Amino acid sequence: MTTAFNISGNLFSRTISLNEIEGIKNAKNPNEIKSLWGKIADWFCGTDKENAKKALFELINNDDVTIKIDAFNQLKAMVSPAFKDAFTYTTTAISDTSFTVNLSIGALFSTGEISTAGKSINLNEHIKTFTPEYFIERDIHLEQVKKDIPRSEMYFCHTSTHHERIAVDMLPQIINKMSEEQKKSLNVALSQIGVIDIKNQINQHAKAMSLLGDPSKKLFLSLENQGNITVEIHIINNLDAEKHQVYQSMCPESKYPCLYAKARIDIDINGHCNISDITVSHPGIE
């Protein structure tokens, strides 16, 4: 079992025992943190040390997840470059309402799993419909959708709480009351064609939150009143640090390895597609 953490640099070499770290974790007031601070002071430049002490206390002791994450971000921003890589996080679950994350400082400290709503940006002003060239694949027979059903998670929404996974043999019954133009548009909106276009448009307008690689996708089809159709697309990207670094070499502006994106596509009786409620979220960890 590891009993100490070694800190080495050109100008110093230091070891911090896990007992000392445990003392920091168990501290209940700033005075106790202060008595231990000298043992890790070399992590930070002189002008940042007082703020770093406060941030460390909040990270360890504050029950408010937002404050805890802000403190983690502050510490990482203030720490000397040699130690930035020690500040990491993993995401163990992503949903449309929260991220479950574990913040770590090397082998010294981890928060355990905590949930946060993260931070979101809305792209409604930038993404309003599909890129015209993607509509080349509009097809009344939904051939692209049929190809994608076995390899995708597509659900038909009977009610707001009852969703049934779509099988190829269900399609004729689902689409029998749709207009031909709606079917053509649905062949884009419910297939990989539409997902790829939305992903590409997000990457164009929110480069720091680019959806890289092959994220997981879920699509939900609803038949609304007055003959309108709605497709909801949910995209989850959860890359580990190593894989994200590989993608960053091709997309340097990408900043967040863990992302959740959603979009709503409304198709009217004439087959016109309107994209709304399009947001991209990340855990809020820098």
mmCIF file of C-alpha atoms in Angstrom:
data_model
loop_
_atom_site.group_PDB
_atom_site.id
_atom_site.type_symbol
_atom_site.label_atom_id
_atom_site.label_comp_id
_atom_site.label_asym_id
_atom_site.label_seq_id
_atom_site.Cartn_x
_atom_site.Cartn_y
_atom_site.Cartn_z
ATOM 1 C CA MET A 1 0.000 0.000 0.000
ATOM 2 C CA THR A 2 1.268 3.485 -0.845
ATOM 3 C CA THR A 3 2.152 5.382 2.350
ATOM 4 C CA ALA A 4 3.501 8.599 0.888
ATOM 5 C CA PHE A 5 3.318 10.888 -2.109
ATOM 6 C CA ASN A 6 6.560 12.119 -3.627
ATOM 7 C CA ILE A 7 6.827 15.638 -5.030
ATOM 8 C CA SER A 8 9.951 16.266 -7.061
ATOM 9 C CA GLY A 9 11.241 19.236 -9.015
ATOM 10 C CA ASN A 10 14.440 20.907 -10.097
ATOM 11 C CA LEU A 11 14.655 22.904 -6.897
ATOM 12 C CA PHE A 12 13.200 20.568 -4.273
ATOM 13 C CA SER A 13 12.143 17.039 -3.378
ATOM 14 C CA ARG A 14 9.494 16.398 -0.767
ATOM 15 C CA THR A 15 7.382 13.544 0.602
ATOM 16 C CA ILE A 16 3.897 13.944 2.116
ATOM 17 C CA SER A 17 2.570 11.035 4.135
ATOM 18 C CA LEU A 18 -0.985 9.802 3.716
ATOM 19 C CA ASN A 19 -1.496 10.420 7.441
ATOM 20 C CA GLU A 20 -0.820 14.094 6.831
ATOM 21 C CA ILE A 21 -3.285 14.129 3.939
ATOM 22 C CA GLU A 22 -5.860 12.365 6.100
ATOM 23 C CA GLY A 23 -5.397 15.170 8.616
ATOM 24 C CA ILE A 24 -6.307 17.691 5.948
ATOM 25 C CA LYS A 25 -9.360 15.648 4.965
ATOM 26 C CA ASN A 26 -10.551 15.487 8.565
ATOM 27 C CA ALA A 27 -9.928 19.157 9.296
ATOM 28 C CA LYS A 28 -13.080 21.030 10.291
ATOM 29 C CA ASN A 29 -11.886 24.642 10.370
ATOM 30 C CA PRO A 30 -9.374 26.893 8.587
ATOM 31 C CA ASN A 31 -6.982 26.836 11.545
ATOM 32 C CA GLU A 32 -6.453 23.099 11.213
ATOM 33 C CA ILE A 33 -5.920 23.471 7.489
ATOM 34 C CA LYS A 34 -3.400 26.231 8.207
ATOM 35 C CA SER A 35 -1.366 24.014 10.524
ATOM 36 C CA LEU A 36 -0.996 21.453 7.741
ATOM 37 C CA TRP A 37 -0.612 23.890 4.884
ATOM 38 C CA GLY A 38 3.142 24.207 5.243
ATOM 39 C CA LYS A 39 3.532 20.584 4.211
ATOM 40 C CA ILE A 40 2.157 21.233 0.710
ATOM 41 C CA ALA A 41 3.010 24.905 0.283
ATOM 42 C CA ASP A 42 5.576 24.164 -2.435
ATOM 43 C CA TRP A 43 2.762 23.310 -4.828
ATOM 44 C CA PHE A 44 1.846 26.975 -5.153
ATOM 45 C CA CYS A 45 3.521 30.269 -5.978
ATOM 46 C CA GLY A 46 3.831 32.771 -3.148
ATOM 47 C CA THR A 47 1.067 35.183 -4.145
ATOM 48 C CA ASP A 48 -1.499 32.383 -4.477
ATOM 49 C CA LYS A 49 -0.876 30.563 -1.213
ATOM 50 C CA GLU A 50 -3.530 32.265 0.935
ATOM 51 C CA ASN A 51 -6.243 31.759 -1.695
ATOM 52 C CA ALA A 52 -5.089 28.183 -2.224
ATOM 53 C CA LYS A 53 -5.460 27.439 1.490
ATOM 54 C CA LYS A 54 -9.041 28.702 1.423
ATOM 55 C CA ALA A 55 -9.841 26.741 -1.750
ATOM 56 C CA LEU A 56 -8.385 23.541 -0.284
ATOM 57 C CA PHE A 57 -10.572 23.902 2.782
ATOM 58 C CA GLU A 58 -13.704 24.392 0.621
ATOM 59 C CA LEU A 59 -12.837 21.422 -1.598
ATOM 60 C CA ILE A 60 -12.481 19.096 1.356
ATOM 61 C CA ASN A 61 -15.148 20.338 3.753
ATOM 62 C CA ASN A 62 -17.919 22.141 1.884
ATOM 63 C CA ASP A 63 -21.023 20.047 1.206
ATOM 64 C CA ASP A 64 -22.157 22.336 -1.620
ATOM 65 C CA VAL A 65 -21.032 20.569 -4.812
ATOM 66 C CA THR A 66 -20.870 23.825 -6.797
ATOM 67 C CA ILE A 67 -18.499 25.356 -4.236
ATOM 68 C CA LYS A 68 -16.474 22.139 -4.139
ATOM 69 C CA ILE A 69 -16.010 22.144 -7.927
ATOM 70 C CA ASP A 70 -15.210 25.868 -7.988
ATOM 71 C CA ALA A 71 -12.553 25.262 -5.329
ATOM 72 C CA PHE A 72 -11.073 22.402 -7.365
ATOM 73 C CA ASN A 73 -10.924 24.668 -10.435
ATOM 74 C CA GLN A 74 -9.285 27.434 -8.403
ATOM 75 C CA LEU A 75 -6.638 25.102 -7.024
ATOM 76 C CA LYS A 76 -5.795 23.725 -10.442
ATOM 77 C CA ALA A 77 -5.531 27.249 -11.844
ATOM 78 C CA MET A 78 -3.198 28.367 -9.049
ATOM 79 C CA VAL A 79 -0.975 25.302 -8.759
ATOM 80 C CA SER A 80 2.489 25.341 -10.301
ATOM 81 C CA PRO A 81 2.612 23.814 -13.807
ATOM 82 C CA ALA A 82 4.526 20.744 -12.571
ATOM 83 C CA PHE A 83 1.504 19.687 -10.480
ATOM 84 C CA LYS A 84 -1.454 20.515 -12.758
ATOM 85 C CA ASP A 85 -1.635 16.958 -14.061
ATOM 86 C CA ALA A 86 -2.355 15.769 -10.514
ATOM 87 C CA PHE A 87 -5.777 17.496 -10.664
ATOM 88 C CA THR A 88 -8.040 15.115 -12.565
ATOM 89 C CA TYR A 89 -11.635 13.928 -12.636
ATOM 90 C CA THR A 90 -13.572 10.949 -13.896
ATOM 91 C CA THR A 91 -17.216 10.909 -14.929
ATOM 92 C CA THR A 92 -19.069 7.755 -13.911
ATOM 93 C CA ALA A 93 -22.576 8.699 -15.088
ATOM 94 C CA ILE A 94 -24.181 11.256 -17.402
ATOM 95 C CA SER A 95 -27.866 12.055 -17.776
ATOM 96 C CA ASP A 96 -29.899 14.969 -19.045
ATOM 97 C CA THR A 97 -30.052 16.396 -15.532
ATOM 98 C CA SER A 98 -26.620 15.770 -14.016
ATOM 99 C CA PHE A 99 -23.094 14.433 -14.193
ATOM 100 C CA THR A 100 -21.693 12.115 -11.528
ATOM 101 C CA VAL A 101 -17.992 12.842 -11.084
ATOM 102 C CA ASN A 102 -15.055 12.038 -8.833
ATOM 103 C CA LEU A 103 -12.472 14.802 -8.327
ATOM 104 C CA SER A 104 -8.929 13.717 -7.500
ATOM 105 C CA ILE A 105 -5.598 15.244 -6.545
ATOM 106 C CA GLY A 106 -3.193 12.529 -7.573
ATOM 107 C CA ALA A 107 -3.281 9.638 -5.104
ATOM 108 C CA LEU A 108 -3.697 12.066 -2.223
ATOM 109 C CA PHE A 109 -7.360 12.880 -2.205
ATOM 110 C CA SER A 110 -10.623 12.160 -3.969
ATOM 111 C CA THR A 111 -14.099 13.453 -3.318
ATOM 112 C CA GLY A 112 -15.837 10.193 -4.115
ATOM 113 C CA GLU A 113 -18.845 10.358 -6.417
ATOM 114 C CA ILE A 114 -20.648 13.688 -6.392
ATOM 115 C CA SER A 115 -23.446 14.896 -8.667
ATOM 116 C CA THR A 116 -23.609 18.230 -10.435
ATOM 117 C CA ALA A 117 -25.885 19.828 -12.988
ATOM 118 C CA GLY A 118 -22.758 21.127 -14.681
ATOM 119 C CA LYS A 119 -22.823 24.019 -17.106
ATOM 120 C CA SER A 120 -24.738 24.309 -20.378
ATOM 121 C CA ILE A 121 -24.790 26.478 -23.456
ATOM 122 C CA ASN A 122 -27.790 26.944 -25.709
ATOM 123 C CA LEU A 123 -27.232 26.892 -29.471
ATOM 124 C CA ASN A 124 -30.753 27.703 -30.640
ATOM 125 C CA GLU A 125 -29.572 30.923 -32.291
ATOM 126 C CA HIS A 126 -27.013 29.041 -34.368
ATOM 127 C CA ILE A 127 -28.683 25.718 -35.210
ATOM 128 C CA LYS A 128 -32.211 25.922 -36.558
ATOM 129 C CA THR A 129 -32.515 23.065 -39.057
ATOM 130 C CA PHE A 130 -30.450 20.473 -40.896
ATOM 131 C CA THR A 131 -27.697 21.426 -43.303
ATOM 132 C CA PRO A 132 -29.248 21.365 -46.824
ATOM 133 C CA GLU A 133 -26.839 18.805 -48.305
ATOM 134 C CA TYR A 134 -27.920 16.223 -45.712
ATOM 135 C CA PHE A 135 -31.414 16.267 -47.184
ATOM 136 C CA ILE A 136 -30.082 14.439 -50.232
ATOM 137 C CA GLU A 137 -30.915 11.284 -48.260
ATOM 138 C CA ARG A 138 -34.618 12.111 -47.872
ATOM 139 C CA ASP A 139 -36.496 8.911 -48.680
ATOM 140 C CA ILE A 140 -40.189 8.049 -48.371
ATOM 141 C CA HIS A 141 -39.270 4.417 -47.597
ATOM 142 C CA LEU A 142 -36.982 5.341 -44.660
ATOM 143 C CA GLU A 143 -34.223 3.048 -45.925
ATOM 144 C CA GLN A 144 -31.563 4.802 -43.837
ATOM 145 C CA VAL A 145 -33.648 4.465 -40.683
ATOM 146 C CA LYS A 146 -34.139 0.751 -41.392
ATOM 147 C CA LYS A 147 -30.374 0.311 -41.670
ATOM 148 C CA ASP A 148 -29.753 2.178 -38.421
ATOM 149 C CA ILE A 149 -32.410 0.533 -36.241
ATOM 150 C CA PRO A 150 -30.375 -2.630 -35.438
ATOM 151 C CA ARG A 151 -27.292 -0.605 -34.486
ATOM 152 C CA SER A 152 -28.961 2.327 -32.714
ATOM 153 C CA GLU A 153 -31.112 3.034 -29.681
ATOM 154 C CA MET A 154 -34.383 4.330 -31.121
ATOM 155 C CA TYR A 155 -37.552 4.541 -29.055
ATOM 156 C CA PHE A 156 -41.196 5.214 -29.903
ATOM 157 C CA CYS A 157 -42.917 7.296 -27.224
ATOM 158 C CA HIS A 158 -46.451 6.040 -26.608
ATOM 159 C CA THR A 159 -46.755 8.475 -23.686
ATOM 160 C CA SER A 160 -44.358 10.748 -21.811
ATOM 161 C CA THR A 161 -43.381 7.836 -19.568
ATOM 162 C CA HIS A 162 -43.888 4.779 -21.817
ATOM 163 C CA HIS A 163 -41.147 4.271 -24.416
ATOM 164 C CA GLU A 164 -40.802 1.206 -26.616
ATOM 165 C CA ARG A 165 -37.640 0.361 -28.495
ATOM 166 C CA ILE A 166 -38.288 0.499 -32.238
ATOM 167 C CA ALA A 167 -37.864 -2.623 -34.350
ATOM 168 C CA VAL A 168 -37.839 -2.608 -38.158
ATOM 169 C CA ASP A 169 -41.197 -4.393 -38.346
ATOM 170 C CA MET A 170 -42.804 -1.635 -36.249
ATOM 171 C CA LEU A 171 -42.092 1.104 -38.801
ATOM 172 C CA PRO A 172 -45.072 0.563 -41.175
ATOM 173 C CA GLN A 173 -47.545 0.984 -38.331
ATOM 174 C CA ILE A 174 -45.728 4.015 -36.885
ATOM 175 C CA ILE A 175 -45.518 5.939 -40.156
ATOM 176 C CA ASN A 176 -48.811 4.920 -41.793
ATOM 177 C CA LYS A 177 -50.472 8.287 -41.018
ATOM 178 C CA MET A 178 -47.520 10.468 -41.979
ATOM 179 C CA SER A 179 -47.379 12.547 -45.127
ATOM 180 C CA GLU A 180 -44.807 11.603 -47.765
ATOM 181 C CA GLU A 181 -42.830 14.755 -47.026
ATOM 182 C CA GLN A 182 -42.762 13.904 -43.320
ATOM 183 C CA LYS A 183 -41.449 10.428 -44.094
ATOM 184 C CA LYS A 184 -38.674 11.899 -46.238
ATOM 185 C CA SER A 185 -37.625 14.254 -43.448
ATOM 186 C CA LEU A 186 -37.883 11.520 -40.835
ATOM 187 C CA ASN A 187 -35.392 9.470 -42.844
ATOM 188 C CA VAL A 188 -32.866 12.182 -41.964
ATOM 189 C CA ALA A 189 -34.018 13.205 -38.471
ATOM 190 C CA LEU A 190 -34.259 9.671 -37.026
ATOM 191 C CA SER A 191 -31.090 8.285 -38.585
ATOM 192 C CA GLN A 192 -27.333 8.640 -38.283
ATOM 193 C CA ILE A 193 -27.531 11.283 -41.027
ATOM 194 C CA GLY A 194 -29.299 13.718 -38.710
ATOM 195 C CA VAL A 195 -27.166 12.852 -35.688
ATOM 196 C CA ILE A 196 -23.945 13.431 -37.646
ATOM 197 C CA ASP A 197 -25.213 16.761 -38.984
ATOM 198 C CA ILE A 198 -26.217 18.005 -35.526
ATOM 199 C CA LYS A 199 -22.897 16.820 -34.095
ATOM 200 C CA ASN A 200 -21.001 18.645 -36.854
ATOM 201 C CA GLN A 201 -23.002 21.833 -36.345
ATOM 202 C CA ILE A 202 -22.304 21.732 -32.589
ATOM 203 C CA ASN A 203 -18.603 21.281 -33.312
ATOM 204 C CA GLN A 204 -18.712 24.281 -35.644
ATOM 205 C CA HIS A 205 -20.401 26.647 -33.183
ATOM 206 C CA ALA A 206 -19.021 25.376 -29.851
ATOM 207 C CA LYS A 207 -15.478 24.258 -30.591
ATOM 208 C CA ALA A 208 -14.469 23.968 -26.934
ATOM 209 C CA MET A 209 -17.353 21.511 -26.480
ATOM 210 C CA SER A 210 -16.805 19.481 -29.632
ATOM 211 C CA LEU A 211 -18.350 16.008 -29.673
ATOM 212 C CA LEU A 212 -15.390 13.880 -30.720
ATOM 213 C CA GLY A 213 -15.043 10.236 -31.663
ATOM 214 C CA ASP A 214 -18.169 8.068 -31.692
ATOM 215 C CA PRO A 215 -20.409 9.197 -28.816
ATOM 216 C CA SER A 216 -23.391 7.129 -27.692
ATOM 217 C CA LYS A 217 -26.796 8.197 -28.984
ATOM 218 C CA LYS A 218 -30.462 7.729 -28.110
ATOM 219 C CA LEU A 219 -33.342 8.882 -30.307
ATOM 220 C CA PHE A 220 -36.983 9.256 -29.251
ATOM 221 C CA LEU A 221 -39.850 9.535 -31.779
ATOM 222 C CA SER A 222 -43.206 11.042 -30.796
ATOM 223 C CA LEU A 223 -46.367 11.677 -32.809
ATOM 224 C CA GLU A 224 -47.783 14.986 -31.651
ATOM 225 C CA ASN A 225 -51.235 16.536 -31.996
ATOM 226 C CA GLN A 226 -52.279 17.973 -35.361
ATOM 227 C CA GLY A 227 -50.063 15.528 -37.232
ATOM 228 C CA ASN A 228 -46.704 16.942 -36.194
ATOM 229 C CA ILE A 229 -43.728 14.654 -35.473
ATOM 230 C CA THR A 230 -41.030 15.160 -32.855
ATOM 231 C CA VAL A 231 -37.631 13.509 -32.651
ATOM 232 C CA GLU A 232 -35.436 14.033 -29.603
ATOM 233 C CA ILE A 233 -31.731 13.275 -29.978
ATOM 234 C CA HIS A 234 -29.550 12.673 -26.924
ATOM 235 C CA ILE A 235 -25.768 12.390 -27.385
ATOM 236 C CA ILE A 236 -23.295 11.392 -24.657
ATOM 237 C CA ASN A 237 -19.539 11.801 -25.024
ATOM 238 C CA ASN A 238 -17.416 10.445 -22.148
ATOM 239 C CA LEU A 239 -13.764 10.171 -23.150
ATOM 240 C CA ASP A 240 -10.974 9.216 -20.789
ATOM 241 C CA ALA A 241 -8.057 11.639 -20.523
ATOM 242 C CA GLU A 242 -5.785 9.639 -22.807
ATOM 243 C CA LYS A 243 -8.346 9.313 -25.591
ATOM 244 C CA HIS A 244 -9.288 12.968 -25.319
ATOM 245 C CA GLN A 245 -5.642 13.977 -25.734
ATOM 246 C CA VAL A 246 -5.512 11.960 -28.956
ATOM 247 C CA TYR A 247 -8.566 13.773 -30.318
ATOM 248 C CA GLN A 248 -7.220 17.136 -29.137
ATOM 249 C CA SER A 249 -4.256 16.682 -31.461
ATOM 250 C CA MET A 250 -6.784 16.869 -34.317
ATOM 251 C CA CYS A 251 -9.117 19.375 -32.648
ATOM 252 C CA PRO A 252 -6.943 21.549 -30.360
ATOM 253 C CA GLU A 253 -9.836 23.760 -29.241
ATOM 254 C CA SER A 254 -11.698 20.831 -27.671
ATOM 255 C CA LYS A 255 -11.662 21.421 -23.923
ATOM 256 C CA TYR A 256 -14.136 19.041 -22.284
ATOM 257 C CA PRO A 257 -13.888 15.226 -22.558
ATOM 258 C CA CYS A 258 -17.298 14.634 -20.957
ATOM 259 C CA LEU A 259 -20.327 16.149 -22.669
ATOM 260 C CA TYR A 260 -24.074 15.730 -22.953
ATOM 261 C CA ALA A 261 -25.990 17.202 -25.885
ATOM 262 C CA LYS A 262 -29.659 17.165 -26.767
ATOM 263 C CA ALA A 263 -31.809 18.533 -29.556
ATOM 264 C CA ARG A 264 -35.488 18.491 -30.462
ATOM 265 C CA ILE A 265 -36.565 18.255 -34.112
ATOM 266 C CA ASP A 266 -40.145 19.146 -34.989
ATOM 267 C CA ILE A 267 -41.424 18.023 -38.401
ATOM 268 C CA ASP A 268 -44.653 19.633 -39.580
ATOM 269 C CA ILE A 269 -47.178 18.105 -41.965
ATOM 270 C CA ASN A 270 -45.255 19.512 -44.950
ATOM 271 C CA GLY A 271 -41.988 17.915 -43.852
ATOM 272 C CA HIS A 272 -40.328 21.141 -42.667
ATOM 273 C CA CYS A 273 -37.797 20.509 -39.881
ATOM 274 C CA ASN A 274 -37.237 22.912 -37.016
ATOM 275 C CA ILE A 275 -34.453 22.204 -34.509
ATOM 276 C CA SER A 276 -34.968 23.648 -31.019
ATOM 277 C CA ASP A 277 -33.931 23.124 -27.395
ATOM 278 C CA ILE A 278 -30.400 22.346 -28.527
ATOM 279 C CA THR A 279 -27.956 22.466 -25.628
ATOM 280 C CA VAL A 280 -24.534 21.094 -24.789
ATOM 281 C CA SER A 281 -23.494 20.482 -21.170
ATOM 282 C CA HIS A 282 -20.272 19.642 -19.343
ATOM 283 C CA PRO A 283 -19.522 19.000 -15.656
ATOM 284 C CA GLY A 284 -18.110 22.487 -15.078
ATOM 285 C CA ILE A 285 -14.630 21.202 -14.257
ATOM 286 C CA GLU A 286 -11.688 22.920 -15.914
#
